[in-house]
Amino acid sequence: MAANMYRVGDYVYFENSSSNPLLIRRIEELNKTANGNVEAKVVCFYRRRDISSTLIALADKHARELEEEMENPELNPVDLPEKQKHQLRHRELFLSRQLESLPATHIRGKCCVTLLNETEALKSYLDREDAFFYSLVYDPQQKTLLADKGEIRVGNKYQADITDFLKEGEEDGRDLAELEERVWDPSSPLTEKQIDQFLVVARSVGTFARALDCSSSVRQPSLHMSAAAASRDITLFHAMDSLDKTRYDMTRAIAALVPQGGPVLCRDEMEEWSASEANLFEEALEKYGKDFTDIQQDFLPWKSLTSIIEYYYMWKTTDRYVQQKRLKAAEAESKLKQVYIPNYNKPNPNQLSVNSVKPGGVGGLVNGSGAAAGAAVGAGGLPGALGVISVPPGQTPGLGRACESCYTTSSYQWYSWGPPNMQCRLCASCWTYWKKYGGLKMPTRLEGERPGPNRNNMSPHSVPMRHGGSPKFAVKTKQAFYLQTTQVTRAARRVCQDIIRPRFLARHPYLPLNTAQIKQECVLRLPDEPKKPLPLKPVERKPLESVVRYLEAHPCPPKHDPPRGQTVTTGSLTPIKSTPNILNNGSPTILGKRTYEQHNGIDGMKPKAPQWDIMAKRTAEPGRTTSAPMQQVHELD
């Protein structure tokens, strides 16, 4: 009965998925909803598998620093076996300030979470069931890890050094200027009655000073409020300091309270803070508690940390604090103190049962090592990385497979674990360990890949898979685009040709181009240009009849078919077809139609191409004109 009773402040397991590890939370509140259900407001704790690898490296660095500071070698975890070091990582948690509400029916048991103590051996957490520790605070929004402010400072380095007692006649060799300063002498010549009378005079001067101050008259409009403010500790401290500085001379001390410029006005943080700042402080205190560093950063960055702490202790003496305390006590009375959650006995959908295997079908099975639940097979299996393995009828998954964690082959119950296509499984003991501690007892091939729902799109070789199941890489399709130039750009191409130099830039494509200068120059030149479009260069073309007559007079020479049985030599082909320059995955470019010397600008004799040799032979035949081959070609233009 007591084990199933959960109270505020308990560390509990929550289950949000049948296949993922249990969540670890601390109950802050138990609230009853309108429909009668109970919700738990909890503080989140995160495992190592829940944070990024960068933050894990930061946590490991912090752990190494703690190991170096440990003075007792028995507490140092360096000498632990690798298996225990591996299991010890599963016991480490990271506290967060994130709150969430979960149904109380999802609670699956209690656990123990403590702040890491330097005087306690880490191995002791492995000896205890459901025991975890934390030393760092994780921020899910900012993705940061910080050391917890509440660390227990135990050890020689945190103790005060007490000096030896001075003997009679021995001189004190310390520098007295660096020591504490005396501010009050209890053996003064003044009596207690005289000191009390002087303090009454100091309060009266403080009340009069507030009456003269304009800002104080607005904050304390009545005489009672001004007198109450003047009776605070800051006024009494100033009066006693005045007595000590004047060597307890009442006459000089009273004169110090009212100097040449008027009465001295002493204010503490309670008077200096405005009403809006006080409301911000109460809101921050409700959210962060007594974490004054976070209160300063997020709510009151213009206040110093000393001012905030001093205001807190003064605020606790006000009626406002008493009223809030009474309201919280009344709310706590109306809230639930505890809730009873019965044991969860429903079967896990990841169980692999033997009920659906026909007798005599497969022999020699050990404790359900090769069966899937009949209902699960009929439904096609559960989706997800850790769902039930979908197996065709007549086949048994994982026949002869050992446990992925402890490598045992016998267990009273098996559970599917890991990606469905890998058909991994765990025994009952390792499944309980996986659910509680979020890992396997020993490292496996999947340990570094964090098996879980986020492994749905991974093949056995960690290759991204498409939805169709093919382990091909998902290739991003190319998107077509349309480049549309503006009218100013078109005009600049013609007006500013001397600046653009299109022929030069075409041969030097990687040179930078100052487009801003070209646009500016184009705007200056456009008014001077004629408004009519620039005339195009006239081109005289031959009539079609002359072209036809030329083609009839120069027929194409017939091609000789090579004799059968002989191979065709590449010498009979033109360089374009025989040795093309193939670039960009087999697409021929214009480079194949020009020689190497033409591309690189090499001086010297350029060999004639075979095309010009053929044209020279034609002109040498009888009946042909003796004009140059280049002129014959240009007649077609």
PDB file of C-alpha atoms in Angstrom, residues 21-125:
ATOM      1  CA  PRO A  21      12.815   4.262 -21.481  1.00  0.00           C
ATOM      2  CA  LEU A  22      10.816   5.613 -18.572  1.00  0.00           C
ATOM      3  CA  LEU A  23      10.925   9.318 -17.765  1.00  0.00           C
ATOM      4  CA  ILE A  24      12.274  10.461 -14.393  1.00  0.00           C
ATOM      5  CA  ARG A  25      10.384  13.308 -12.745  1.00  0.00           C
ATOM      6  CA  ARG A  26       9.920  14.931  -9.346  1.00  0.00           C
ATOM      7  CA  ILE A  27       6.353  15.628  -8.215  1.00  0.00           C
ATOM      8  CA  GLU A  28       5.779  19.290  -7.365  1.00  0.00           C
ATOM      9  CA  GLU A  29       1.992  19.376  -7.194  1.00  0.00           C
ATOM     10  CA  LEU A  30      -0.945  16.976  -7.418  1.00  0.00           C
ATOM     11  CA  ASN A  31      -4.027  18.621  -8.920  1.00  0.00           C
ATOM     12  CA  LYS A  32      -7.481  17.215  -9.516  1.00  0.00           C
ATOM     13  CA  THR A  33      -8.996  18.197 -12.853  1.00  0.00           C
ATOM     14  CA  ALA A  34     -12.633  19.021 -13.573  1.00  0.00           C
ATOM     15  CA  ASN A  35     -13.368  15.541 -14.929  1.00  0.00           C
ATOM     16  CA  GLY A  36     -12.033  13.882 -11.789  1.00  0.00           C
ATOM     17  CA  ASN A  37      -8.597  12.812 -13.072  1.00  0.00           C
ATOM     18  CA  VAL A  38      -5.398  13.588 -11.194  1.00  0.00           C
ATOM     19  CA  GLU A  39      -2.549  15.446 -12.906  1.00  0.00           C
ATOM     20  CA  ALA A  40       0.958  15.762 -11.510  1.00  0.00           C
ATOM     21  CA  LYS A  41       2.988  18.930 -12.029  1.00  0.00           C
ATOM     22  CA  VAL A  42       6.551  17.642 -12.236  1.00  0.00           C
ATOM     23  CA  VAL A  43      10.151  18.813 -12.656  1.00  0.00           C
ATOM     24  CA  CYS A  44      11.951  17.209 -15.601  1.00  0.00           C
ATOM     25  CA  PHE A  45      15.199  15.243 -15.370  1.00  0.00           C
ATOM     26  CA  TYR A  46      17.066  14.299 -18.548  1.00  0.00           C
ATOM     27  CA  ARG A  47      19.309  11.337 -19.348  1.00  0.00           C
ATOM     28  CA  ARG A  48      22.528  11.382 -21.343  1.00  0.00           C
ATOM     29  CA  ARG A  49      20.685   9.974 -24.358  1.00  0.00           C
ATOM     30  CA  ASP A  50      18.350  13.012 -24.335  1.00  0.00           C
ATOM     31  CA  ILE A  51      21.038  15.686 -24.845  1.00  0.00           C
ATOM     32  CA  SER A  52      23.369  16.409 -27.752  1.00  0.00           C
ATOM     33  CA  SER A  53      26.827  14.901 -28.157  1.00  0.00           C
ATOM     34  CA  THR A  54      28.429  18.328 -27.664  1.00  0.00           C
ATOM     35  CA  LEU A  55      26.882  18.672 -24.229  1.00  0.00           C
ATOM     36  CA  ILE A  56      27.813  15.071 -23.389  1.00  0.00           C
ATOM     37  CA  ALA A  57      31.456  15.929 -24.056  1.00  0.00           C
ATOM     38  CA  LEU A  58      31.057  18.932 -21.744  1.00  0.00           C
ATOM     39  CA  ALA A  59      29.570  16.703 -19.037  1.00  0.00           C
ATOM     40  CA  ASP A  60      32.464  14.239 -19.397  1.00  0.00           C
ATOM     41  CA  LYS A  61      34.939  17.090 -18.993  1.00  0.00           C
ATOM     42  CA  HIS A  62      33.171  18.188 -15.799  1.00  0.00           C
ATOM     43  CA  ALA A  63      33.268  14.596 -14.505  1.00  0.00           C
ATOM     44  CA  ARG A  64      37.026  14.392 -15.121  1.00  0.00           C
ATOM     45  CA  GLU A  65      37.535  17.608 -13.162  1.00  0.00           C
ATOM     46  CA  LEU A  66      35.582  16.139 -10.249  1.00  0.00           C
ATOM     47  CA  GLU A  67      37.705  12.989 -10.370  1.00  0.00           C
ATOM     48  CA  GLU A  68      40.891  15.051 -10.142  1.00  0.00           C
ATOM     49  CA  GLU A  69      39.582  16.941  -7.098  1.00  0.00           C
ATOM     50  CA  MET A  70      38.711  13.772  -5.190  1.00  0.00           C
ATOM     51  CA  GLU A  71      41.311  13.260  -2.481  1.00  0.00           C
ATOM     52  CA  ASN A  72      40.244   9.755  -1.453  1.00  0.00           C
ATOM     53  CA  PRO A  73      41.410   7.220  -4.087  1.00  0.00           C
ATOM     54  CA  GLU A  74      38.675   4.793  -3.038  1.00  0.00           C
ATOM     55  CA  LEU A  75      36.025   7.256  -4.251  1.00  0.00           C
ATOM     56  CA  ASN A  76      37.668   7.844  -7.641  1.00  0.00           C
ATOM     57  CA  PRO A  77      35.839   5.943 -10.435  1.00  0.00           C
ATOM     58  CA  VAL A  78      38.926   5.742 -12.667  1.00  0.00           C
ATOM     59  CA  ASP A  79      39.774   2.218 -11.535  1.00  0.00           C
ATOM     60  CA  LEU A  80      36.294   0.823 -12.192  1.00  0.00           C
ATOM     61  CA  PRO A  81      35.888  -1.882 -14.862  1.00  0.00           C
ATOM     62  CA  GLU A  82      34.599  -0.811 -18.253  1.00  0.00           C
ATOM     63  CA  LYS A  83      31.253  -2.519 -17.696  1.00  0.00           C
ATOM     64  CA  GLN A  84      30.645  -0.585 -14.468  1.00  0.00           C
ATOM     65  CA  LYS A  85      31.732   2.686 -16.096  1.00  0.00           C
ATOM     66  CA  HIS A  86      29.242   1.983 -18.867  1.00  0.00           C
ATOM     67  CA  GLN A  87      26.430   1.316 -16.395  1.00  0.00           C
ATOM     68  CA  LEU A  88      27.403   4.339 -14.303  1.00  0.00           C
ATOM     69  CA  ARG A  89      26.634   6.629 -17.264  1.00  0.00           C
ATOM     70  CA  HIS A  90      23.063   5.358 -17.147  1.00  0.00           C
ATOM     71  CA  ARG A  91      22.721   6.561 -13.545  1.00  0.00           C
ATOM     72  CA  GLU A  92      23.681  10.163 -14.364  1.00  0.00           C
ATOM     73  CA  LEU A  93      20.839  12.646 -14.814  1.00  0.00           C
ATOM     74  CA  PHE A  94      20.626  16.342 -15.618  1.00  0.00           C
ATOM     75  CA  LEU A  95      18.299  18.568 -13.641  1.00  0.00           C
ATOM     76  CA  SER A  96      16.213  21.150 -15.487  1.00  0.00           C
ATOM     77  CA  ARG A  97      13.902  23.957 -14.447  1.00  0.00           C
ATOM     78  CA  GLN A  98      11.274  22.846 -16.938  1.00  0.00           C
ATOM     79  CA  LEU A  99       7.852  21.993 -15.499  1.00  0.00           C
ATOM     80  CA  GLU A 100       5.207  19.884 -17.190  1.00  0.00           C
ATOM     81  CA  SER A 101       1.896  18.266 -16.283  1.00  0.00           C
ATOM     82  CA  LEU A 102       1.432  14.527 -16.757  1.00  0.00           C
ATOM     83  CA  PRO A 103      -1.455  12.190 -15.898  1.00  0.00           C
ATOM     84  CA  ALA A 104      -0.862  10.508 -12.559  1.00  0.00           C
ATOM     85  CA  THR A 105      -1.974   7.177 -14.040  1.00  0.00           C
ATOM     86  CA  HIS A 106       1.282   7.088 -16.060  1.00  0.00           C
ATOM     87  CA  ILE A 107       3.384   6.717 -12.903  1.00  0.00           C
ATOM     88  CA  ARG A 108       5.278   3.415 -12.916  1.00  0.00           C
ATOM     89  CA  GLY A 109       7.126   3.446  -9.591  1.00  0.00           C
ATOM     90  CA  LYS A 110       9.483   5.373  -7.344  1.00  0.00           C
ATOM     91  CA  CYS A 111      13.192   6.094  -7.666  1.00  0.00           C
ATOM     92  CA  CYS A 112      15.859   8.028  -5.759  1.00  0.00           C
ATOM     93  CA  VAL A 113      17.698  11.047  -7.220  1.00  0.00           C
ATOM     94  CA  THR A 114      20.379  12.834  -5.206  1.00  0.00           C
ATOM     95  CA  LEU A 115      22.897  15.601  -5.791  1.00  0.00           C
ATOM     96  CA  LEU A 116      26.345  14.132  -6.429  1.00  0.00           C
ATOM     97  CA  ASN A 117      28.329  14.157  -3.204  1.00  0.00           C
ATOM     98  CA  GLU A 118      32.118  14.259  -3.385  1.00  0.00           C
ATOM     99  CA  THR A 119      32.361  12.184  -0.199  1.00  0.00           C
ATOM    100  CA  GLU A 120      30.288   9.329  -1.614  1.00  0.00           C
ATOM    101  CA  ALA A 121      31.670   6.638  -3.911  1.00  0.00           C
ATOM    102  CA  LEU A 122      30.067   6.497  -7.361  1.00  0.00           C
ATOM    103  CA  LYS A 123      30.018   2.707  -7.180  1.00  0.00           C
ATOM    104  CA  SER A 124      27.437   2.946  -4.386  1.00  0.00           C
ATOM    105  CA  TYR A 125      24.847   4.037  -6.957  1.00  0.00           C
TER     106      TYR A 125
END
